[in-house]
PDB file of C-alpha atoms in Angstrom:
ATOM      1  CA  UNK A   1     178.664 205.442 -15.906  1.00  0.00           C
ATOM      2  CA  UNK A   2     177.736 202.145 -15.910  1.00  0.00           C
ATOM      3  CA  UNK A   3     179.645 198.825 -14.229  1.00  0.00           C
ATOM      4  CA  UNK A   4     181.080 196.349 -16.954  1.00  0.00           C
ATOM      5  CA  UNK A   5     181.553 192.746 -16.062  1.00  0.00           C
ATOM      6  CA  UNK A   6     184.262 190.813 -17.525  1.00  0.00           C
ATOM      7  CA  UNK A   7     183.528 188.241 -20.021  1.00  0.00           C
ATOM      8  CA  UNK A   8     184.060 184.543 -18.954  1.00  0.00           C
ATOM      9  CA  UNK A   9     186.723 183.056 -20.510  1.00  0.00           C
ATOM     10  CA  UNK A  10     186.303 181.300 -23.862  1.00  0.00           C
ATOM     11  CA  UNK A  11     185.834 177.717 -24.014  1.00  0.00           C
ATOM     12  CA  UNK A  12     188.008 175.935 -26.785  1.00  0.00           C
ATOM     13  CA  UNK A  13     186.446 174.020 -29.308  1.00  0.00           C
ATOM     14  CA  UNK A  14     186.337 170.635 -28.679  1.00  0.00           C
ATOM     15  CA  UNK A  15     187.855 169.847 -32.377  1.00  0.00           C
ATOM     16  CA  UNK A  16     191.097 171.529 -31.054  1.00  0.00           C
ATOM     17  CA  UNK A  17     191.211 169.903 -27.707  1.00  0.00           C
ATOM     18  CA  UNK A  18     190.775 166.436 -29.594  1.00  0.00           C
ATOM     19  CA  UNK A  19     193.952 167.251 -31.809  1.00  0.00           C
ATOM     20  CA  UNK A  20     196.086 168.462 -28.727  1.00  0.00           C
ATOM     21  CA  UNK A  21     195.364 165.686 -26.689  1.00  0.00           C
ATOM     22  CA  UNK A  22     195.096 162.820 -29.109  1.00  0.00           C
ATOM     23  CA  UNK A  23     195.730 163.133 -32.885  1.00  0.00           C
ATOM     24  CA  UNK A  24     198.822 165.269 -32.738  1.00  0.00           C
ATOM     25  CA  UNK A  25     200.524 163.178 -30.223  1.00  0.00           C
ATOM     26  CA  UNK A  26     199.473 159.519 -31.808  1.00  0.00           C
ATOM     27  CA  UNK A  27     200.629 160.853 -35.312  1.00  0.00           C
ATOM     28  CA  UNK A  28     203.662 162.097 -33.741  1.00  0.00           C
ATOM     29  CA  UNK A  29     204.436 158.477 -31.650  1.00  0.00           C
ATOM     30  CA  UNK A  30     203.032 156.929 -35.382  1.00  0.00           C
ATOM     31  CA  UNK A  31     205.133 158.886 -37.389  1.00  0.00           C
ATOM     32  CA  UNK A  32     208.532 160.336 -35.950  1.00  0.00           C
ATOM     33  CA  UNK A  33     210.211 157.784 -33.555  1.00  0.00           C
ATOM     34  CA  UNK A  34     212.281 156.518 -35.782  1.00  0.00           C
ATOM     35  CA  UNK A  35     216.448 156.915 -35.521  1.00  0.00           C
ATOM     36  CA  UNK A  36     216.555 158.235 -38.713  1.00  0.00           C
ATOM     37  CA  UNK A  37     213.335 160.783 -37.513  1.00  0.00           C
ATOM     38  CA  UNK A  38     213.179 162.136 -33.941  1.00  0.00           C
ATOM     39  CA  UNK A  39     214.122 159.225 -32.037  1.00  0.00           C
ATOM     40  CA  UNK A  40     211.757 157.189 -29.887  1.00  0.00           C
ATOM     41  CA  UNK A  41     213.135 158.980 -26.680  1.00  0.00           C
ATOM     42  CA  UNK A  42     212.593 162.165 -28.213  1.00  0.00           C
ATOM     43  CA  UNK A  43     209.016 161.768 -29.907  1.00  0.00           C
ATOM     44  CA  UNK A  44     207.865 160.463 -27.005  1.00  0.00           C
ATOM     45  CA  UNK A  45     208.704 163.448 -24.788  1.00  0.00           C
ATOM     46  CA  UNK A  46     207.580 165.911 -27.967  1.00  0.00           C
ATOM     47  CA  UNK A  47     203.946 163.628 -27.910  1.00  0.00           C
ATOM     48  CA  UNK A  48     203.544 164.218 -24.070  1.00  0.00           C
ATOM     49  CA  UNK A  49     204.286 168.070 -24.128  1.00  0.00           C
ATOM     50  CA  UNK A  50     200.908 168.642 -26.210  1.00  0.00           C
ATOM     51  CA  UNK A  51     198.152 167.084 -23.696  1.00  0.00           C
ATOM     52  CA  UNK A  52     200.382 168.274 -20.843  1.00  0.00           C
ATOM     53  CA  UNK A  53     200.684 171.756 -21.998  1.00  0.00           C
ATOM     54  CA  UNK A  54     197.251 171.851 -22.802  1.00  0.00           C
ATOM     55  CA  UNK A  55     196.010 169.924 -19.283  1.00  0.00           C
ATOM     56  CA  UNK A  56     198.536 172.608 -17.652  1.00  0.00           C
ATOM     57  CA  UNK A  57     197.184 175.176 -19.667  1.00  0.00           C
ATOM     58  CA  UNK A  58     193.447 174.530 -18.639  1.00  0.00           C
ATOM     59  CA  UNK A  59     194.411 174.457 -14.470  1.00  0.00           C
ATOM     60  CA  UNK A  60     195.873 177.939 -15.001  1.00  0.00           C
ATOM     61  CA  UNK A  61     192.928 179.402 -16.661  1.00  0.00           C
ATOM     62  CA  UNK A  62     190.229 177.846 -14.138  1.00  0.00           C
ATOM     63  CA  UNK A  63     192.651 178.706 -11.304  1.00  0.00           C
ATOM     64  CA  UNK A  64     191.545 175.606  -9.159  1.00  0.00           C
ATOM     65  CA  UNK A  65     192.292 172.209  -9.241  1.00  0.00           C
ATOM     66  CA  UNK A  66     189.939 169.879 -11.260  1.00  0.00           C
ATOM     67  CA  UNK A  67     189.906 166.226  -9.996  1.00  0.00           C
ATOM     68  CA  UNK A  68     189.603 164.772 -13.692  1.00  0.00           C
ATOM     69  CA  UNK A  69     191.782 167.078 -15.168  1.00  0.00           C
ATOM     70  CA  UNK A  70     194.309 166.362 -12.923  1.00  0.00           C
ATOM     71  CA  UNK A  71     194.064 162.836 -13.026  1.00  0.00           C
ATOM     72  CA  UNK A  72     194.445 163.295 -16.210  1.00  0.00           C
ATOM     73  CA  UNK A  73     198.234 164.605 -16.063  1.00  0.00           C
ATOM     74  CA  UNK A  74     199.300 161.955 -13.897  1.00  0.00           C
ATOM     75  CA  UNK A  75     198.049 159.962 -16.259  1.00  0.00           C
ATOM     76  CA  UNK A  76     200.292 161.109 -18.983  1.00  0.00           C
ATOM     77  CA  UNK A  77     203.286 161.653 -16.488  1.00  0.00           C
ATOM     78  CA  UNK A  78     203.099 157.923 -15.591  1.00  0.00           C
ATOM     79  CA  UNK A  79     203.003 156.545 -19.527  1.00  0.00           C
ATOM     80  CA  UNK A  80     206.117 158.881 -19.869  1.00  0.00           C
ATOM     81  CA  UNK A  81     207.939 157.781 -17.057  1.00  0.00           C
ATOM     82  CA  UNK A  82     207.237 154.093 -18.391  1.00  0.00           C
ATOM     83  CA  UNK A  83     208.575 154.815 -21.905  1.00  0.00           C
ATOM     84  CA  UNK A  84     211.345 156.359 -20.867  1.00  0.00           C
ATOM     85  CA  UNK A  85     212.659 153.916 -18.092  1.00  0.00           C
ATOM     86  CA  UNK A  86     211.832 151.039 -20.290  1.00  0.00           C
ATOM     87  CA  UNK A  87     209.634 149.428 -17.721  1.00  0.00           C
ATOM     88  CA  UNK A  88     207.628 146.189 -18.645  1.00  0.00           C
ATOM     89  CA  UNK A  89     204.915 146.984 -20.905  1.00  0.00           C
ATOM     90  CA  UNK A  90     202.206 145.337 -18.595  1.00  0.00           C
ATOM     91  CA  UNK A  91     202.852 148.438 -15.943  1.00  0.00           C
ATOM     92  CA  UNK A  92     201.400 150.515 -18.775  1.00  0.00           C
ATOM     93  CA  UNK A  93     198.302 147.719 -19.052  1.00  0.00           C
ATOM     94  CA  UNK A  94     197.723 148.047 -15.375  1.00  0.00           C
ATOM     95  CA  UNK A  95     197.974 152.053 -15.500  1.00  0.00           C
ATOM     96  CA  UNK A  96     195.992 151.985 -18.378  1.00  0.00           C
ATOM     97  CA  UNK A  97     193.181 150.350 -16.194  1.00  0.00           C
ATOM     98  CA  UNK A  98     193.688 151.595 -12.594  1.00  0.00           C
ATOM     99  CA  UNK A  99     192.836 155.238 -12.717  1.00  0.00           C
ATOM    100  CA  UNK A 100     189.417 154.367 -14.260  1.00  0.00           C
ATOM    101  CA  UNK A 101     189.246 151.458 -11.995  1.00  0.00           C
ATOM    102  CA  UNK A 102     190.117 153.643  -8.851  1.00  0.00           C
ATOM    103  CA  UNK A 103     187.459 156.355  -9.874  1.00  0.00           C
ATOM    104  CA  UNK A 104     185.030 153.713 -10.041  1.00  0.00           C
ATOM    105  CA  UNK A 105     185.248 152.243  -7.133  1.00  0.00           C
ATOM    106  CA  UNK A 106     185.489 155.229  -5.018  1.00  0.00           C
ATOM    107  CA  UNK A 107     181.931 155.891  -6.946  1.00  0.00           C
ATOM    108  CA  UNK A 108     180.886 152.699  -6.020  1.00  0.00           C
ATOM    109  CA  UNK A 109     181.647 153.160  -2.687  1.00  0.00           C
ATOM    110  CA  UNK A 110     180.012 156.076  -2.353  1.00  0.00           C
ATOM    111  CA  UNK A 111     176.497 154.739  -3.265  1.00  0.00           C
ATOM    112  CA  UNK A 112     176.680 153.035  -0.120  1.00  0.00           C
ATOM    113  CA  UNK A 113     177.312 156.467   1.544  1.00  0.00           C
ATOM    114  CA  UNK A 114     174.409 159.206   2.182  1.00  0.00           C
ATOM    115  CA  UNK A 115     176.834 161.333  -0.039  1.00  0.00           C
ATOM    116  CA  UNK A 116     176.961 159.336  -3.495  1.00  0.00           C
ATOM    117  CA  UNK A 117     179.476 161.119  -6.081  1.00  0.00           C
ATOM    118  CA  UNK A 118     176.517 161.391  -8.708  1.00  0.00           C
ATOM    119  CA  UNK A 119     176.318 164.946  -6.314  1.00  0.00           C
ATOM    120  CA  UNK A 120     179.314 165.740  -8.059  1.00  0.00           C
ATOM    121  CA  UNK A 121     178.918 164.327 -11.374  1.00  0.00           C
ATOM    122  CA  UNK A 122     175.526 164.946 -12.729  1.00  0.00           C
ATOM    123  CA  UNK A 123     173.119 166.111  -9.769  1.00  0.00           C
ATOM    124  CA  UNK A 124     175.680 169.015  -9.469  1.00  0.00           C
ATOM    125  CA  UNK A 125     173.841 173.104  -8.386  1.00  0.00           C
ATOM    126  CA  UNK A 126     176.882 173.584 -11.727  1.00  0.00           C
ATOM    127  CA  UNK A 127     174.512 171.736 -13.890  1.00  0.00           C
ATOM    128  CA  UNK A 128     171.228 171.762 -12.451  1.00  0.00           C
ATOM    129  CA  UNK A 129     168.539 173.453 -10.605  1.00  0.00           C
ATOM    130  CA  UNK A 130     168.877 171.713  -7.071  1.00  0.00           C
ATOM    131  CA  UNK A 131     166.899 174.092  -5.046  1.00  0.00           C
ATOM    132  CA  UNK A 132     163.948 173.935  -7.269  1.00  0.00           C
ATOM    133  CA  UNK A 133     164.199 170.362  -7.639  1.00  0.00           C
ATOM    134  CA  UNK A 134     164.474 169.545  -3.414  1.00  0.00           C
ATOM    135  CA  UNK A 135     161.617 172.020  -3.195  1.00  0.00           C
ATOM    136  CA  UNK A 136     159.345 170.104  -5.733  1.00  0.00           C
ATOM    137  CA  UNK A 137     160.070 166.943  -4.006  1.00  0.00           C
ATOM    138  CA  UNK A 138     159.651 168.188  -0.974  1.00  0.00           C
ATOM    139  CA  UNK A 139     156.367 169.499  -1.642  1.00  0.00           C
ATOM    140  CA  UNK A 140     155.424 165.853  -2.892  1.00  0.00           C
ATOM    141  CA  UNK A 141     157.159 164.034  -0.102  1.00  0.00           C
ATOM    142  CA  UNK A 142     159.394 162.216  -2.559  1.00  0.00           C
ATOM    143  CA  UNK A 143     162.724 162.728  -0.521  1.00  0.00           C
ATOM    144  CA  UNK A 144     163.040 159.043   0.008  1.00  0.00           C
ATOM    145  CA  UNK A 145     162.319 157.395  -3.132  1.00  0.00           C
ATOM    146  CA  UNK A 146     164.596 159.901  -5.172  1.00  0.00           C
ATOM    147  CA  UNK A 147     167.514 159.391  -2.837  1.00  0.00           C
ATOM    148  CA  UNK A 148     166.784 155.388  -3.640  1.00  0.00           C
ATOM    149  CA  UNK A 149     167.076 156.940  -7.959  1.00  0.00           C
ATOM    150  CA  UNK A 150     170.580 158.651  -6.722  1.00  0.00           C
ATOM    151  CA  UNK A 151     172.253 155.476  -5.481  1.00  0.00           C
ATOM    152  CA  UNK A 152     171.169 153.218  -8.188  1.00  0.00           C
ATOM    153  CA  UNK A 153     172.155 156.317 -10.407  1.00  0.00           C
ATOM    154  CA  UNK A 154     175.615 156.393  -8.946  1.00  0.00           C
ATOM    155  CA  UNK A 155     175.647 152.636  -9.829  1.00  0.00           C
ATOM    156  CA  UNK A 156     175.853 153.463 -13.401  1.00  0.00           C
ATOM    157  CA  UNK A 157     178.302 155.874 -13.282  1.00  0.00           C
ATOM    158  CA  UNK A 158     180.777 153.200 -11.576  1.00  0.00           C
ATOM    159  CA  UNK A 159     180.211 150.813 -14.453  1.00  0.00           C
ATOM    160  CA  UNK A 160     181.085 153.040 -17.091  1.00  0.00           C
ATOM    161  CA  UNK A 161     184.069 153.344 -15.434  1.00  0.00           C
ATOM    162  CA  UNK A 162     184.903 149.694 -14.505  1.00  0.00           C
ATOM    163  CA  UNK A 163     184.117 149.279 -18.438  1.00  0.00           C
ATOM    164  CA  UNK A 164     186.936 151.982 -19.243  1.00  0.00           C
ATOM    165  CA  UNK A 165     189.167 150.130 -16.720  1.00  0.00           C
ATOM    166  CA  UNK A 166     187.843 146.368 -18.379  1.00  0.00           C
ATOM    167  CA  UNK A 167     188.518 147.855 -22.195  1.00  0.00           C
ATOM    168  CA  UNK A 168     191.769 149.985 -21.354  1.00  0.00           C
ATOM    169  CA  UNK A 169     193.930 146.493 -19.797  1.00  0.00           C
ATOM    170  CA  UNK A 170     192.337 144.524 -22.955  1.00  0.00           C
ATOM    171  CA  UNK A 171     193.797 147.166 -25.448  1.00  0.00           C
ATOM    172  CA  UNK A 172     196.690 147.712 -24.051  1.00  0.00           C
ATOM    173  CA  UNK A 173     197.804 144.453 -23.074  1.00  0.00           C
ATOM    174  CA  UNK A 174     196.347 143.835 -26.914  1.00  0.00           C
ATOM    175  CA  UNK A 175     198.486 146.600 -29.012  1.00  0.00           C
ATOM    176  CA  UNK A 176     201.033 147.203 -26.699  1.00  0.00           C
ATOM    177  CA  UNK A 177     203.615 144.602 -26.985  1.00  0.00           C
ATOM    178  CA  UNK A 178     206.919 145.806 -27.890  1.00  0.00           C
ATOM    179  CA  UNK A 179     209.295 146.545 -25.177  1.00  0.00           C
ATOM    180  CA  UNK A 180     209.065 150.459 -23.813  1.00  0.00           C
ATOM    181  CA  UNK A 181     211.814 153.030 -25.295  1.00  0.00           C
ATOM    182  CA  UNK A 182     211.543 151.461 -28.466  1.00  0.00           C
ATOM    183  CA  UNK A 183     210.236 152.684 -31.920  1.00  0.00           C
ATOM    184  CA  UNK A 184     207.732 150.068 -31.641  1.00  0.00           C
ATOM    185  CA  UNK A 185     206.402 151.038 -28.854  1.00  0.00           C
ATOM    186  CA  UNK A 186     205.770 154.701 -28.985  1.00  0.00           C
ATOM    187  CA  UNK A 187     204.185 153.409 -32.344  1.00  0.00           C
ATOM    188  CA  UNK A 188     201.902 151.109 -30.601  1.00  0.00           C
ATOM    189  CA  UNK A 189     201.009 153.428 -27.955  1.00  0.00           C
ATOM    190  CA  UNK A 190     200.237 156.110 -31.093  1.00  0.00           C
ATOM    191  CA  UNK A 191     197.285 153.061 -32.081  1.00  0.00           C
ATOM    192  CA  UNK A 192     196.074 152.456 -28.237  1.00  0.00           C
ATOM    193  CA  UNK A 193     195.719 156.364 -27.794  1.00  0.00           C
ATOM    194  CA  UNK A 194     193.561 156.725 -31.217  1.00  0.00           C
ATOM    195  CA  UNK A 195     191.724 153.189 -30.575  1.00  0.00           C
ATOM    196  CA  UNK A 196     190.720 154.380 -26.931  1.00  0.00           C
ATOM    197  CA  UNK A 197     188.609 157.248 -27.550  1.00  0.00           C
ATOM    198  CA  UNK A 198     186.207 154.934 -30.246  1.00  0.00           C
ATOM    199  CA  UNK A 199     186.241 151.785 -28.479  1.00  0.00           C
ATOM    200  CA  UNK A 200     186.540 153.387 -25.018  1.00  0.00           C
ATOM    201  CA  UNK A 201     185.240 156.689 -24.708  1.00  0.00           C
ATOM    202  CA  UNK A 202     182.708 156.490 -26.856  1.00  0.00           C
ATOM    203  CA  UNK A 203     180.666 153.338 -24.932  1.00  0.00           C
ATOM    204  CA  UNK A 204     181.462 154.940 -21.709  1.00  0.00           C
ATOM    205  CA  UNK A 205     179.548 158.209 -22.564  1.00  0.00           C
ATOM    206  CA  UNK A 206     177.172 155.897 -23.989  1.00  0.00           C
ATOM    207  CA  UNK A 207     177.032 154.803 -20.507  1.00  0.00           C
ATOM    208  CA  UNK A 208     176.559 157.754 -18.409  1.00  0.00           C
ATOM    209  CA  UNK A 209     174.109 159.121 -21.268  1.00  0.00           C
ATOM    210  CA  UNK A 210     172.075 156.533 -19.806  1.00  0.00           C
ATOM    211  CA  UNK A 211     172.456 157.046 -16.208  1.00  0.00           C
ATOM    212  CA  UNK A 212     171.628 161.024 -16.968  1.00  0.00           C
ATOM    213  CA  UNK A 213     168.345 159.663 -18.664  1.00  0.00           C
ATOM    214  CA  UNK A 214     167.687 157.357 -15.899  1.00  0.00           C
ATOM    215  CA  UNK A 215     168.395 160.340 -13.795  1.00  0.00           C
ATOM    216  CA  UNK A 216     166.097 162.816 -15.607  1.00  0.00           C
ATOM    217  CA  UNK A 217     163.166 160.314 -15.590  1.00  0.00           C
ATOM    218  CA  UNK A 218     163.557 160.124 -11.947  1.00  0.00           C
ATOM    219  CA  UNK A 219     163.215 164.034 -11.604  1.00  0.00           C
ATOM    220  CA  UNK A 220     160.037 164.181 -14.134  1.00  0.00           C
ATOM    221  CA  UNK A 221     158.638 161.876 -12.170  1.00  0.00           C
ATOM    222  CA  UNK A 222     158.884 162.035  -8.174  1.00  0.00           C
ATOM    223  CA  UNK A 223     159.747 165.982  -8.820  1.00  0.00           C
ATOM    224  CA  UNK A 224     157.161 167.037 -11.131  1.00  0.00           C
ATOM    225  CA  UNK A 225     159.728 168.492 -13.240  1.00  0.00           C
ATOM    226  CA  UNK A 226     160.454 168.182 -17.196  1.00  0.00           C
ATOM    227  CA  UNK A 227     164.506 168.083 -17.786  1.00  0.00           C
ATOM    228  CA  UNK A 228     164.385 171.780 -19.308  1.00  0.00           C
ATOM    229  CA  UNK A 229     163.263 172.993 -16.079  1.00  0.00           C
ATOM    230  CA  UNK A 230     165.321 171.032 -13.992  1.00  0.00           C
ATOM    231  CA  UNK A 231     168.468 172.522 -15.629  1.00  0.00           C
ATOM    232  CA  UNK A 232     170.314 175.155 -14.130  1.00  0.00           C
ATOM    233  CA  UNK A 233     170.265 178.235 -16.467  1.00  0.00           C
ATOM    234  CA  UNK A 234     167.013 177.238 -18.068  1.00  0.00           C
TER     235      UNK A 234
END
């Protein structure tokens, strides 16, 4: 009789994670909070539920906390608790820009540390083949010089995220300009939500696309290693 392991769980496509998070709930803020429609108290709250079911959704499946993931609800928790208290409209400007800003600078930070966050980010054992890769520059006493790659790596994964921070206060302090609780203003913050991921998203990947190919240089040359090798699972 032979031992059956259970299948990992399925990963959802990222077309439907992209419609949960973003397109339902900007159409909804777009579309339905007006009196005569749902109400702007009550499409905002119906606009939240999606990414927060979904973000609650993905923390029960991977039964452990992800740091992104979960900055990601308080995120949305915050943005509803300014709609619906009617706070000043900058507070969502300065929300807008200080989770990306905070991330940043704890990643800048931590290029000054001998335990830079790109360890957690992209030179990950999740993602790539440490072990072989410490071994091969070990071999060609390299140690040194690729720690020097790491911190300038880590580098460019803080400005991709002070660039978030820099473009999310510019857009919202842009679109956003109706007072919160209003109509207006879920329909505003329906345009900021779609306008982020092109304008914002987008040039941040861009970004860290860059410090991953700075990255991978780094390991084909002081390691000895082409990227396919260097990956974990290759």
């Amino acid at each position: 009789m032979t031992a059956t392991t259970a299948a990992p769980p399925k990963t959802a496509s990222p077309l439907i994670e992209l419609a949960i998070t973003l397109i339902i709930p900007s159409l909804i803020l777009m579309k339905f909070s007006d009196p005569e429609d749902l109400g702007a108290v009550n499409a905002l709250l119906l606009a939240l539920a999606f990414p927060l079911a979904w973000g609650g959704r993905g923390l029960l499946r991977e039964h452990k906390v992800n740091l992104f993931a979960a900055l990601g609800l308080v995120s949305i928790v915050l943005t509803g608790g300014i709609g619906l208290l009617q706070l000043d409209t900058q507070w969502l400007a300065i929300k807008e820009a200080a989770i990306p800003g905070l991330i940043g600078l704890a990643v800048a930070v931590s290029a000054t540390t001998r335990a830079p966050l790109v360890r957690v980010l992209l030179y990950t054992p999740a993602l790539m083949d440490v072990e072989r890769i410490q071994g091969s520059l070990t071999a060609r006493g390299n140690h040194v010089a690729f720690e020097s790659r790491l911190k300038i790596t880590t580098w460019m994964l803080a400005a991709s995220f002070f660039f978030s921070a820099a473009m999310n206060y510019f857009l919202a302090t842009l679109i956003v300009t109706s007072p919160s609780g209003s109509p207006a203003f879920n329909e505003e913050l329906g345009r900021l939500t779609l306008l982020s991921y092109p304008m914002i998203v987008l040039p941040s990947m861009l970004i860290m696309m860059a410090a991953f190919y700075y990255l991978a240089r780094a390991i084909r040359e002081l390691a000895d290693l082409k990227l396919a090798d260097a990956m974990k699972g290759r």
